[in-house]
Amino acid sequence: IGKAEGINGFVWQGARYEGLVCDFMEYVWSFGADVLDDKGKVVIDDPNAIKALQFMVDMIYKHKITPVGVTTYMEEDARRIFQSGKAVFMRNWPYAWALVNSDESPIKGKVGVCPLPAGPSGKRAATLGGWNLAINKNATPEEIEAAKKLIKFLTSYDQQLFKALNAGQNPTRKAVYQNPELAKKIPFMVKLFDVFINALPRPRTPKYSELSDVIQKYVHAALTRQMPVEKAIKEMAKELERIQSK
């Protein structure tokens, strides 16, 4: 049916950028593997990590539920395809909810949200994401005080509720999830509360930006068939070990 009607099964973020790391980590975790252990040792050279990446590749080339073009998709690319009715499922961030249910959306009122399926390990996994507010250390005393007031305002209960209702942004205040208006307008945000608070962080290391570049390079090489999956994981592990040993 999908092929006949030009509809994809599942779209996600497969371009070579940070979003690919987020997607990759969810498969790695759900298959029972990880990039680093608690001591910062590289542990990605694991049969389960190979299976996780192979699964991503197979969705494109073997099962054909994901289009080859996914290797160029970022969040908005996946969202536009899904919102146009050309995909059955989409992996994305909560912000997409407000857009796919906007008055201009052809699929308004026809969308549901659920946790990502569990992998062979029996575990569900979601990558922790979000934005941070900070104050420049070189700011003047007056600017620092003004910034503090702004941060206090933006993180207040009322503002977090407003952003959740109007932009689909997840609150960081637990109390907001208990708001009746939120439960009525965006029920999934309340129902998936446990998923949000148990989301897993990407590899915790001061050298994360370097690790991320390496992960992106090899995962994308496998997804675009420039390198066999097992070789991609093993080469990734070698480069990550070099970075961690510096």
mmCIF file of C-alpha atoms in Angstrom:
data_model
loop_
_atom_site.group_PDB
_atom_site.id
_atom_site.type_symbol
_atom_site.label_atom_id
_atom_site.label_comp_id
_atom_site.label_asym_id
_atom_site.label_seq_id
_atom_site.Cartn_x
_atom_site.Cartn_y
_atom_site.Cartn_z
ATOM 1 C CA ILE A 1 0.000 0.000 0.000
ATOM 2 C CA GLY A 2 2.791 2.388 0.939
ATOM 3 C CA LYS A 3 4.635 1.849 -2.320
ATOM 4 C CA ALA A 4 1.455 2.179 -4.353
ATOM 5 C CA GLU A 5 0.505 5.445 -2.706
ATOM 6 C CA GLY A 6 4.008 6.848 -2.351
ATOM 7 C CA ILE A 7 3.886 6.750 1.444
ATOM 8 C CA ASN A 8 6.941 6.012 3.577
ATOM 9 C CA GLY A 9 6.741 3.853 6.656
ATOM 10 C CA PHE A 10 9.084 5.674 9.023
ATOM 11 C CA VAL A 11 11.079 8.902 8.762
ATOM 12 C CA TRP A 12 13.771 10.107 11.147
ATOM 13 C CA GLN A 13 16.987 12.126 11.265
ATOM 14 C CA GLY A 14 19.767 10.521 9.228
ATOM 15 C CA ALA A 15 21.838 13.448 7.959
ATOM 16 C CA ARG A 16 25.411 13.839 9.184
ATOM 17 C CA TYR A 17 24.830 16.201 12.115
ATOM 18 C CA GLU A 18 24.098 16.099 15.848
ATOM 19 C CA GLY A 19 20.559 14.847 15.333
ATOM 20 C CA LEU A 20 21.931 11.622 13.892
ATOM 21 C CA VAL A 21 23.779 10.977 17.151
ATOM 22 C CA CYS A 22 20.487 11.330 19.047
ATOM 23 C CA ASP A 23 18.752 8.781 16.832
ATOM 24 C CA PHE A 24 21.725 6.402 16.837
ATOM 25 C CA MET A 25 21.994 6.433 20.627
ATOM 26 C CA GLU A 26 18.351 5.421 21.004
ATOM 27 C CA TYR A 27 18.982 2.287 18.960
ATOM 28 C CA VAL A 28 22.273 1.552 20.710
ATOM 29 C CA TRP A 29 20.621 1.744 24.142
ATOM 30 C CA SER A 30 17.538 -0.242 23.146
ATOM 31 C CA PHE A 31 19.800 -2.982 21.795
ATOM 32 C CA GLY A 32 21.640 -3.120 25.135
ATOM 33 C CA ALA A 33 24.871 -1.331 24.225
ATOM 34 C CA ASP A 34 26.454 2.075 24.886
ATOM 35 C CA VAL A 35 29.277 4.332 23.699
ATOM 36 C CA LEU A 36 31.020 4.900 27.048
ATOM 37 C CA ASP A 37 30.752 3.114 30.368
ATOM 38 C CA ASP A 38 30.461 4.908 33.715
ATOM 39 C CA LYS A 39 34.243 5.390 33.856
ATOM 40 C CA GLY A 40 34.490 6.920 30.391
ATOM 41 C CA LYS A 41 35.862 3.796 28.723
ATOM 42 C CA VAL A 42 34.841 3.300 25.097
ATOM 43 C CA VAL A 43 32.552 0.257 24.884
ATOM 44 C CA ILE A 44 30.854 0.776 21.520
ATOM 45 C CA ASP A 45 32.736 -2.152 19.898
ATOM 46 C CA ASP A 46 29.964 -4.472 21.009
ATOM 47 C CA PRO A 47 27.937 -7.023 19.002
ATOM 48 C CA ASN A 48 24.760 -5.306 20.174
ATOM 49 C CA ALA A 49 25.949 -1.940 18.862
ATOM 50 C CA ILE A 50 26.656 -3.578 15.510
ATOM 51 C CA LYS A 51 23.142 -5.031 15.510
ATOM 52 C CA ALA A 52 21.702 -1.615 16.359
ATOM 53 C CA LEU A 53 23.405 0.107 13.437
ATOM 54 C CA GLN A 54 22.564 -2.802 11.138
ATOM 55 C CA PHE A 55 18.923 -2.371 12.092
ATOM 56 C CA MET A 56 19.059 1.294 11.058
ATOM 57 C CA VAL A 57 20.646 0.355 7.735
ATOM 58 C CA ASP A 58 18.143 -2.458 7.152
ATOM 59 C CA MET A 59 15.189 -0.117 7.633
ATOM 60 C CA ILE A 60 16.424 1.703 4.526
ATOM 61 C CA TYR A 61 17.756 -0.998 2.213
ATOM 62 C CA LYS A 62 16.320 -4.347 3.345
ATOM 63 C CA HIS A 63 12.877 -3.648 4.778
ATOM 64 C CA LYS A 64 12.500 -0.415 2.791
ATOM 65 C CA ILE A 65 10.269 1.203 5.399
ATOM 66 C CA THR A 66 12.517 4.267 5.465
ATOM 67 C CA PRO A 67 13.402 6.196 2.281
ATOM 68 C CA VAL A 68 17.021 6.388 1.121
ATOM 69 C CA GLY A 69 16.680 10.156 1.362
ATOM 70 C CA VAL A 70 16.617 9.883 5.159
ATOM 71 C CA THR A 71 20.415 10.152 5.040
ATOM 72 C CA THR A 72 19.878 13.849 4.257
ATOM 73 C CA TYR A 73 17.023 14.485 6.709
ATOM 74 C CA MET A 74 17.160 16.752 9.737
ATOM 75 C CA GLU A 75 14.183 17.363 12.036
ATOM 76 C CA GLU A 76 12.316 19.693 9.719
ATOM 77 C CA ASP A 77 12.841 17.493 6.671
ATOM 78 C CA ALA A 78 11.258 14.559 8.481
ATOM 79 C CA ARG A 79 8.494 16.760 9.872
ATOM 80 C CA ARG A 80 7.550 18.220 6.478
ATOM 81 C CA ILE A 81 7.296 14.766 4.894
ATOM 82 C CA PHE A 82 5.237 13.444 7.790
ATOM 83 C CA GLN A 83 3.009 16.521 7.899
ATOM 84 C CA SER A 84 2.335 16.258 4.161
ATOM 85 C CA GLY A 85 0.903 12.790 4.789
ATOM 86 C CA LYS A 86 3.801 11.003 3.111
ATOM 87 C CA ALA A 87 4.934 8.983 6.139
ATOM 88 C CA VAL A 88 3.099 6.785 8.629
ATOM 89 C CA PHE A 89 5.539 7.203 11.520
ATOM 90 C CA MET A 90 8.093 9.850 12.469
ATOM 91 C CA ARG A 91 10.748 10.103 15.145
ATOM 92 C CA ASN A 92 11.007 13.726 16.251
ATOM 93 C CA TRP A 93 10.993 16.096 19.224
ATOM 94 C CA PRO A 94 7.872 17.371 21.046
ATOM 95 C CA TYR A 95 7.949 20.719 19.202
ATOM 96 C CA ALA A 96 6.554 18.956 16.112
ATOM 97 C CA TRP A 97 3.207 18.390 17.841
ATOM 98 C CA ALA A 98 2.171 22.039 17.610
ATOM 99 C CA LEU A 99 3.117 22.183 13.927
ATOM 100 C CA VAL A 100 1.433 18.973 12.767
ATOM 101 C CA ASN A 101 -1.726 20.085 14.574
ATOM 102 C CA SER A 102 -1.704 23.671 13.327
ATOM 103 C CA ASP A 103 -4.684 24.958 11.341
ATOM 104 C CA GLU A 104 -2.634 24.774 8.138
ATOM 105 C CA SER A 105 -1.675 21.129 8.657
ATOM 106 C CA PRO A 106 -3.446 18.555 6.448
ATOM 107 C CA ILE A 107 -3.079 15.959 9.212
ATOM 108 C CA LYS A 108 -4.413 18.106 12.061
ATOM 109 C CA GLY A 109 -6.239 15.945 14.605
ATOM 110 C CA LYS A 110 -5.022 12.725 12.999
ATOM 111 C CA VAL A 111 -1.751 12.352 14.885
ATOM 112 C CA GLY A 112 -0.882 10.355 17.980
ATOM 113 C CA VAL A 113 2.309 10.150 20.034
ATOM 114 C CA CYS A 114 3.837 7.119 21.739
ATOM 115 C CA PRO A 115 7.200 6.045 23.186
ATOM 116 C CA LEU A 116 9.749 4.531 20.837
ATOM 117 C CA PRO A 117 9.398 0.727 20.744
ATOM 118 C CA ALA A 118 11.651 -1.337 22.982
ATOM 119 C CA GLY A 119 14.573 -3.083 21.340
ATOM 120 C CA PRO A 120 15.831 -6.656 21.787
ATOM 121 C CA SER A 121 17.097 -5.713 25.256
ATOM 122 C CA GLY A 122 13.489 -5.147 26.301
ATOM 123 C CA LYS A 123 14.248 -1.519 27.090
ATOM 124 C CA ARG A 124 12.832 1.647 25.609
ATOM 125 C CA ALA A 125 15.284 4.493 25.151
ATOM 126 C CA ALA A 126 14.891 8.204 24.494
ATOM 127 C CA THR A 127 17.730 10.683 24.063
ATOM 128 C CA LEU A 128 17.743 13.659 26.389
ATOM 129 C CA GLY A 129 17.564 16.924 24.483
ATOM 130 C CA GLY A 130 16.756 20.540 25.148
ATOM 131 C CA TRP A 131 18.108 24.048 25.444
ATOM 132 C CA ASN A 132 19.929 25.853 28.214
ATOM 133 C CA LEU A 133 19.878 29.400 29.527
ATOM 134 C CA ALA A 134 23.191 30.894 30.597
ATOM 135 C CA ILE A 135 24.749 34.188 31.612
ATOM 136 C CA ASN A 136 27.930 35.437 29.953
ATOM 137 C CA LYS A 137 30.719 35.649 32.520
ATOM 138 C CA ASN A 138 31.922 38.861 30.873
ATOM 139 C CA ALA A 139 28.587 40.623 31.313
ATOM 140 C CA THR A 140 28.396 43.760 33.442
ATOM 141 C CA PRO A 141 26.780 43.582 36.910
ATOM 142 C CA GLU A 142 23.698 45.306 35.487
ATOM 143 C CA GLU A 143 23.485 42.852 32.593
ATOM 144 C CA ILE A 144 23.884 39.914 34.951
ATOM 145 C CA GLU A 145 20.985 41.093 37.104
ATOM 146 C CA ALA A 146 18.820 41.654 34.030
ATOM 147 C CA ALA A 147 19.708 38.189 32.733
ATOM 148 C CA LYS A 148 18.822 36.610 36.083
ATOM 149 C CA LYS A 149 15.396 38.244 35.972
ATOM 150 C CA LEU A 150 14.836 37.050 32.410
ATOM 151 C CA ILE A 151 15.842 33.484 33.261
ATOM 152 C CA LYS A 152 13.583 33.522 36.303
ATOM 153 C CA PHE A 153 10.710 34.716 34.114
ATOM 154 C CA LEU A 154 11.318 32.228 31.291
ATOM 155 C CA THR A 155 11.529 29.292 33.694
ATOM 156 C CA SER A 156 8.477 30.293 35.718
ATOM 157 C CA TYR A 157 5.439 28.012 35.928
ATOM 158 C CA ASP A 158 3.274 30.309 33.809
ATOM 159 C CA GLN A 159 5.838 30.687 31.036
ATOM 160 C CA GLN A 160 6.581 26.976 30.898
ATOM 161 C CA LEU A 161 2.875 26.224 30.661
ATOM 162 C CA PHE A 162 2.498 28.831 27.906
ATOM 163 C CA LYS A 163 5.384 27.374 25.896
ATOM 164 C CA ALA A 164 4.086 23.837 26.360
ATOM 165 C CA LEU A 165 0.588 24.755 25.183
ATOM 166 C CA ASN A 166 1.626 26.953 22.278
ATOM 167 C CA ALA A 167 4.956 25.585 21.091
ATOM 168 C CA GLY A 168 4.944 21.981 22.300
ATOM 169 C CA GLN A 169 8.027 22.574 24.438
ATOM 170 C CA ASN A 170 8.490 20.217 27.351
ATOM 171 C CA PRO A 171 8.367 21.891 30.782
ATOM 172 C CA THR A 172 11.258 21.380 33.179
ATOM 173 C CA ARG A 173 8.962 21.991 36.144
ATOM 174 C CA LYS A 174 7.244 18.766 37.194
ATOM 175 C CA ALA A 175 4.208 20.668 38.474
ATOM 176 C CA VAL A 176 3.361 21.883 34.971
ATOM 177 C CA TYR A 177 2.713 18.298 33.856
ATOM 178 C CA GLN A 178 -0.154 18.139 36.340
ATOM 179 C CA ASN A 179 -1.939 21.117 34.783
ATOM 180 C CA PRO A 180 -5.487 20.163 33.640
ATOM 181 C CA GLU A 181 -5.333 22.434 30.590
ATOM 182 C CA LEU A 182 -2.119 20.775 29.427
ATOM 183 C CA ALA A 183 -3.591 17.307 29.957
ATOM 184 C CA LYS A 184 -6.594 18.269 27.824
ATOM 185 C CA LYS A 185 -4.778 20.032 24.974
ATOM 186 C CA ILE A 186 -1.602 17.914 24.763
ATOM 187 C CA PRO A 187 -2.435 14.616 26.517
ATOM 188 C CA PHE A 188 0.706 12.806 25.351
ATOM 189 C CA MET A 189 2.887 15.246 27.283
ATOM 190 C CA VAL A 190 1.282 14.105 30.521
ATOM 191 C CA LYS A 191 1.028 10.432 29.586
ATOM 192 C CA LEU A 192 4.691 10.243 28.585
ATOM 193 C CA PHE A 193 5.979 12.064 31.653
ATOM 194 C CA ASP A 194 8.035 9.037 32.737
ATOM 195 C CA VAL A 195 9.673 8.872 29.306
ATOM 196 C CA PHE A 196 10.713 12.501 29.519
ATOM 197 C CA ILE A 197 12.178 12.376 33.016
ATOM 198 C CA ASN A 198 14.016 9.118 32.282
ATOM 199 C CA ALA A 199 15.532 10.251 28.979
ATOM 200 C CA LEU A 200 19.195 9.305 28.687
ATOM 201 C CA PRO A 201 22.026 11.793 28.106
ATOM 202 C CA ARG A 202 24.479 11.442 25.265
ATOM 203 C CA PRO A 203 28.043 10.331 26.222
ATOM 204 C CA ARG A 204 29.091 12.375 29.245
ATOM 205 C CA THR A 205 32.609 13.610 28.634
ATOM 206 C CA PRO A 206 34.369 16.982 28.302
ATOM 207 C CA LYS A 207 35.387 15.786 24.840
ATOM 208 C CA TYR A 208 31.830 15.236 23.684
ATOM 209 C CA SER A 209 31.989 17.497 20.622
ATOM 210 C CA GLU A 210 34.913 15.460 19.281
ATOM 211 C CA LEU A 211 33.156 12.179 20.035
ATOM 212 C CA SER A 212 30.001 13.407 18.340
ATOM 213 C CA ASP A 213 31.858 14.237 15.127
ATOM 214 C CA VAL A 214 33.313 10.734 15.021
ATOM 215 C CA ILE A 215 29.972 9.048 15.723
ATOM 216 C CA GLN A 216 28.308 11.095 12.994
ATOM 217 C CA LYS A 217 31.024 10.217 10.487
ATOM 218 C CA TYR A 218 30.849 6.466 10.906
ATOM 219 C CA VAL A 219 27.111 6.084 11.404
ATOM 220 C CA HIS A 220 26.488 8.136 8.276
ATOM 221 C CA ALA A 221 29.088 6.117 6.365
ATOM 222 C CA ALA A 222 27.163 2.952 7.215
ATOM 223 C CA LEU A 223 23.776 4.476 6.394
ATOM 224 C CA THR A 224 25.015 5.600 2.977
ATOM 225 C CA ARG A 225 26.710 2.249 2.322
ATOM 226 C CA GLN A 226 30.152 3.788 2.132
ATOM 227 C CA MET A 227 31.333 1.360 4.805
ATOM 228 C CA PRO A 228 30.091 -2.016 6.125
ATOM 229 C CA VAL A 229 28.326 -1.774 9.472
ATOM 230 C CA GLU A 230 30.785 -3.866 11.478
ATOM 231 C CA LYS A 231 33.768 -1.956 10.101
ATOM 232 C CA ALA A 232 32.036 1.363 10.843
ATOM 233 C CA ILE A 233 31.545 0.416 14.497
ATOM 234 C CA LYS A 234 35.096 -0.873 14.908
ATOM 235 C CA GLU A 235 36.662 2.175 13.245
ATOM 236 C CA MET A 236 34.423 4.406 15.345
ATOM 237 C CA ALA A 237 35.631 2.659 18.500
ATOM 238 C CA LYS A 238 39.286 3.150 17.540
ATOM 239 C CA GLU A 239 38.864 6.877 16.951
ATOM 240 C CA LEU A 240 36.833 7.355 20.116
ATOM 241 C CA GLU A 241 39.520 5.561 22.115
ATOM 242 C CA ARG A 242 42.175 7.888 20.701
ATOM 243 C CA ILE A 243 40.126 10.916 21.722
ATOM 244 C CA GLN A 244 39.408 9.597 25.212
ATOM 245 C CA SER A 245 43.074 8.725 25.788
ATOM 246 C CA LYS A 246 44.356 12.238 25.045
#
